[in-house]
Coordinates of C-alpha atoms (C1' of nucleotides) in Angstrom, one line a residue:
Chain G
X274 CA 0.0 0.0 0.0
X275 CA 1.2 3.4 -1.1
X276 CA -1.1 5.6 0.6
X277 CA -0.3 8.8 2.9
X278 CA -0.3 7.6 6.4
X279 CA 0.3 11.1 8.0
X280 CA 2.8 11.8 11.1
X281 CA 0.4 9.3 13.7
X282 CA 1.8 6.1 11.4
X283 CA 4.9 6.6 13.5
X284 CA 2.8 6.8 16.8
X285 CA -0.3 3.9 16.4
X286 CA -1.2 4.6 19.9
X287 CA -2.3 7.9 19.0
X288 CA -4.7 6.8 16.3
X289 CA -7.3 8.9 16.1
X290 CA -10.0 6.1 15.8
X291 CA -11.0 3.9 18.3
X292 CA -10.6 0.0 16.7
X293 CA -13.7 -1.1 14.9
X294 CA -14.3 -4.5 17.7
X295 CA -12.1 -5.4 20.9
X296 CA -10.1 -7.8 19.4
X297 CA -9.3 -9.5 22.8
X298 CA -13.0 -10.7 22.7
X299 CA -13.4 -11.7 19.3
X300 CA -12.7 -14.8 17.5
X301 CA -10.1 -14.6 14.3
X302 CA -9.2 -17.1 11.5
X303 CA -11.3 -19.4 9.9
X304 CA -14.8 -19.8 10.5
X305 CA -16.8 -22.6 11.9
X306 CA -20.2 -24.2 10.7
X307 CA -21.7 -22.7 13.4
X308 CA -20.7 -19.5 13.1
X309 CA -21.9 -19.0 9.6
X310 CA -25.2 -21.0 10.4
X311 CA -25.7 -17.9 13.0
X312 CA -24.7 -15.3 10.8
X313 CA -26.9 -16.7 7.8
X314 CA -29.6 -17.1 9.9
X315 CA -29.5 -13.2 11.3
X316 CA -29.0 -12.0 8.2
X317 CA -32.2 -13.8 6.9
X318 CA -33.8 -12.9 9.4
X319 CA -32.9 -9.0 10.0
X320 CA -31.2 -8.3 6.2
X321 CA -27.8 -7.2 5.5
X322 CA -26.4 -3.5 7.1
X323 CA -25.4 -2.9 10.4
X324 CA -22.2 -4.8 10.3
X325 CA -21.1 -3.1 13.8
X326 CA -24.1 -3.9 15.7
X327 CA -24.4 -7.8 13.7
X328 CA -21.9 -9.6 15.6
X329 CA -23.4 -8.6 19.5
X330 CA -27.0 -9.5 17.6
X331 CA -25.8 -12.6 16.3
X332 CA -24.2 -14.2 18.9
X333 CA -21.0 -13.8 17.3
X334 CA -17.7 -13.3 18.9
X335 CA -16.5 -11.4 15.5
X336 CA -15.7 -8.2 14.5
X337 CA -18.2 -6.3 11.9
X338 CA -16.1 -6.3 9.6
X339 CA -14.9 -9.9 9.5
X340 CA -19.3 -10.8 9.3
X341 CA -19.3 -8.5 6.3
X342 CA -16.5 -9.8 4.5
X343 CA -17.7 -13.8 5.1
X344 CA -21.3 -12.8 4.2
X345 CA -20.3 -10.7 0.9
X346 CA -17.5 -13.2 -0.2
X347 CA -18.9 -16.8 1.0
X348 CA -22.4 -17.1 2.3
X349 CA -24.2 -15.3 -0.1
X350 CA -26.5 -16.9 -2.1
X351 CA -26.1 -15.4 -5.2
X352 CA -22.4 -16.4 -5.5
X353 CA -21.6 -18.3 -8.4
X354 CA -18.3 -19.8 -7.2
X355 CA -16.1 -22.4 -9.3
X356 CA -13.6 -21.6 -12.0
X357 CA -13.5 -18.5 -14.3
X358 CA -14.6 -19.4 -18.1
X359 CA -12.3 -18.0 -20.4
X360 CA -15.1 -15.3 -21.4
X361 CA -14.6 -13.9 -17.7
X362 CA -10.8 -14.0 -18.2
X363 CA -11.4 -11.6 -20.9
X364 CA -13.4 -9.4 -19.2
X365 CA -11.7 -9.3 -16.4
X366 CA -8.6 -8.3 -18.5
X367 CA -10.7 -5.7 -20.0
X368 CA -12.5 -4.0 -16.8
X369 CA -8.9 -4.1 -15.7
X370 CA -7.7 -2.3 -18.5
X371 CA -10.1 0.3 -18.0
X372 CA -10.6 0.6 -14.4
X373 CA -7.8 -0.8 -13.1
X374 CA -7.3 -2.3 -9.3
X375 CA -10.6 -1.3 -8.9
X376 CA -12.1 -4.7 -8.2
X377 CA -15.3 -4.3 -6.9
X378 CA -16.4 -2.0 -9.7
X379 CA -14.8 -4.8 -11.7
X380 CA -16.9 -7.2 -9.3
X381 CA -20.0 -5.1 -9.8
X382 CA -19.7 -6.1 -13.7
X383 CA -19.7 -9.8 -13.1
X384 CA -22.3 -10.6 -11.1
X385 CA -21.9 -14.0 -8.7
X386 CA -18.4 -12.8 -8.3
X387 CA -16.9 -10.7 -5.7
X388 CA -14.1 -8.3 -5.6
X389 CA -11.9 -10.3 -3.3
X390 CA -12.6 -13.3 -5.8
X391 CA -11.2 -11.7 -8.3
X392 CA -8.5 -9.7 -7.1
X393 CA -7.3 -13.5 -5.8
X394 CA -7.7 -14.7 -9.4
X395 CA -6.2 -11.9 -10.9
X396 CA -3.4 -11.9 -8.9
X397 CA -2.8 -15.8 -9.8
X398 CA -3.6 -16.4 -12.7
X399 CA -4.5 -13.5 -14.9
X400 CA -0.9 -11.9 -14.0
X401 CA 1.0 -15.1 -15.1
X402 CA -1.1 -14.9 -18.4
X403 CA -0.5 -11.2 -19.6
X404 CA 3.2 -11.9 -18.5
X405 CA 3.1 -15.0 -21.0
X406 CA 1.6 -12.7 -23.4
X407 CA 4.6 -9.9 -23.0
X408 CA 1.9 -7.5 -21.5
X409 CA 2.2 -5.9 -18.3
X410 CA -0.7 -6.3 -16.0
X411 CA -0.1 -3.2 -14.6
X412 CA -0.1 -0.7 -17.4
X413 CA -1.4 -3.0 -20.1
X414 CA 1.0 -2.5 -22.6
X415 CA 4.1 -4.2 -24.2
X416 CA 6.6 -5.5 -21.9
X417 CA 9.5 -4.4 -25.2
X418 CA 12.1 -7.0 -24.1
X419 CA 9.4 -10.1 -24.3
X420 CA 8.3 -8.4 -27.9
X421 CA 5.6 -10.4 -29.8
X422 CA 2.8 -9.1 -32.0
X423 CA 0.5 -10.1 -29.8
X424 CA -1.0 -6.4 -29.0
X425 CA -0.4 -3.3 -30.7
X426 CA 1.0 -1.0 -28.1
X427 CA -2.2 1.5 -27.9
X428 CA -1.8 3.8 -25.0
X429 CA -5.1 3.1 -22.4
X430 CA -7.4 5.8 -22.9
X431 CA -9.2 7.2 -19.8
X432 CA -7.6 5.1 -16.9
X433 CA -9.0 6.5 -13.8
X434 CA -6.9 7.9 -11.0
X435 CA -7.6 9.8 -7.9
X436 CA -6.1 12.3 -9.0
X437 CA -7.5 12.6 -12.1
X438 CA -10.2 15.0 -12.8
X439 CA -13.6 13.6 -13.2
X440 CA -12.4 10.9 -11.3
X441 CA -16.1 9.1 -10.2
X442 CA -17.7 10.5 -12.6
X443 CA -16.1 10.1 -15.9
X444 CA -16.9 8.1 -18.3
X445 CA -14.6 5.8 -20.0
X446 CA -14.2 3.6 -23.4
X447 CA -12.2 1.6 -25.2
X448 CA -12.0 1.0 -28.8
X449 CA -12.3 -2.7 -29.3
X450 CA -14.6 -3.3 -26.0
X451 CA -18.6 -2.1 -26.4
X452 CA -18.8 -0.4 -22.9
X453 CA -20.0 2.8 -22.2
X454 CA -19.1 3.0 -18.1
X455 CA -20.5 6.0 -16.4
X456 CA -19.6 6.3 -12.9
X457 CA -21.7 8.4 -11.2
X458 CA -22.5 8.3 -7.7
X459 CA -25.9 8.6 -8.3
X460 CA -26.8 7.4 -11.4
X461 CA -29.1 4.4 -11.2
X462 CA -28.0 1.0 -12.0
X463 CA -29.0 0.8 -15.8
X464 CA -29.5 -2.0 -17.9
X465 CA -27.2 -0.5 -20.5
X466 CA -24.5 -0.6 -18.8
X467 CA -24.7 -4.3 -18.5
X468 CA -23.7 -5.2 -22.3
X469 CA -20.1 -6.5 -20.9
X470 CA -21.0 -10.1 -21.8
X471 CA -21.9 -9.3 -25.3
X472 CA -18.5 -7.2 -25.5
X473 CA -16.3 -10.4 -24.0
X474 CA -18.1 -12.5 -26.7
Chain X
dA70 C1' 8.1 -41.8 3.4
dA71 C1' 9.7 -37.3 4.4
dT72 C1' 10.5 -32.6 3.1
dC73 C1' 10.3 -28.8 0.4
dC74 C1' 8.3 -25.6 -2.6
dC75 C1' 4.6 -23.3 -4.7
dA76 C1' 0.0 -21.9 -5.8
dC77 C1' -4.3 -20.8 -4.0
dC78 C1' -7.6 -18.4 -1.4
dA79 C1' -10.0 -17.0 3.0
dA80 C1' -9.4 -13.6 6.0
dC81 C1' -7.2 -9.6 8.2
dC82 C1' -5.5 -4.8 8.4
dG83 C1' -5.4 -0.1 7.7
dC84 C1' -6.9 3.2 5.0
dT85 C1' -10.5 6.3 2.4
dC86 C1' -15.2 7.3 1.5
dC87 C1' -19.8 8.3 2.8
dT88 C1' -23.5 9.6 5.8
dT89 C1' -25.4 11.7 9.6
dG90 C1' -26.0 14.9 13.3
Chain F
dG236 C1' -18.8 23.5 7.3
dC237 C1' -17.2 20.2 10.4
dA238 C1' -16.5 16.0 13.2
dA239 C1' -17.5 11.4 14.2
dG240 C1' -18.8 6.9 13.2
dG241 C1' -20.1 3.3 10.0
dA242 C1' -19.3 1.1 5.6
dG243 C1' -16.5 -0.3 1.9
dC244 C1' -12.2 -1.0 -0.6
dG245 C1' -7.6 -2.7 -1.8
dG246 C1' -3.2 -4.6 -0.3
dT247 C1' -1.3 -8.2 2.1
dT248 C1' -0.7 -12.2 5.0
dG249 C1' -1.0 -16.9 6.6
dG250 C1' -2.8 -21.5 6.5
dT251 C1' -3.5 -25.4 3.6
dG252 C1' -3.1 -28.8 0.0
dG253 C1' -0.9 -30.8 -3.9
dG254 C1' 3.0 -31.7 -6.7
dA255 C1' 8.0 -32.3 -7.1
dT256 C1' 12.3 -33.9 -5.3

DNA sequence: AATCCCACCAACCGCTCCTTG
DNA sequence: GCAAGGAGCGGTTGGTGGGAT
């Protein structure tokens, strides 16, 4: 991680947030079948939201965050879960190309998978392939020492950063890929923004 | 049979973003 | 406009299983 971490990195005992849990009272590692039996069941019965409060509700000695993270990337129903077709390679390559380590906006585009899925598979497999390819999975574009013909070395157009401007609510293409991604925070969820698996066809 | 090595993936950590008062 | 707290995100780690030696 390359993010500011201001003068209280060197001091951690001056945080200025309180931890999320007490982590002497809660449970870490892998789950057990009765834990997620208890959080399934509360989160049939009560709906997701309100990861802080869940665990106490539950019966869970867990922190909020470790509930939500089980729930979104094991329990849920909706997961698909097995291997990646080669279709999803693709898109993956091509969400990445576009948005870059931005998995769950990746994730949101492929639904049954999550972000963490993903991010997992990318760094495993999809790396290993574009390397194989000569491309860097970074930047996208020709590694010039492992030159093939593979790719023709086209610059990325609209990569997002931070830093960009418009970042959030830009919207980005590219040439050979039918998307038309507009990120806006509140722009509704619209069905014509979901023509991904025609463009990885 | 023992051990080492490597790939995989679930889970954690620490940060930023978003919402609310 | 500001501060605080909750939620979400992305990077990283550690346990585990399978293949190689």
């Amino acid at each position: 991680m390359n993010r500011s971490l201001g003068p209280l990195m060197a001091f951690p005992h001056f945080s200025a947030r309180s931890p999320c849990c007490e982590k002497e009272h809660t449970n870490k590692g892998a789950w057990s079948k009765e834990e997620d039996d208890r959080l399934i069941a509360h989160i049939r019965a009560h709906g997701e939201g309100g990861w802080r409060s869940l665990p106490k509700a539950a019966g869970l000695s867990r922190c909020g965050k470790s509930c939500r993270l089980r729930w979104i990337n094991y329990l849920r129903p909706d997961l698909k879960r097995g291997n990646f077709t080669e279709e999803e390679d693709e898109l993956i390559i091509k969400l990445h190309s576009l948005l870059g380590n931005k998995w769950s906006l990746i994730a949101g585009s492929m639904p049954g998978r999550t972000d963490n899925e993903i991010k997992n598979y990318w760094n495993t497999h999809i790396k290993r392939k574009l390397l194989s390819r000569g491309i860097d999975p970074q930047t996208h574009s020709r590694i010039p020492e492992a030159a093939g013909n593979q790719m023709p070395n086209v610059p990325l157009q609209g990569t997002p950063s931070k830093d960009s401007p418009g970042y959030g609510r830009s919207c980005f293409r590219l040439p050979d890929l039918n998307l038309d991604l507009t990120l806006s925070h509140d722009a509704e969820p619209s069905p014509s923004s979901s023509n991904y698996g025609e463009a990885a066809a």
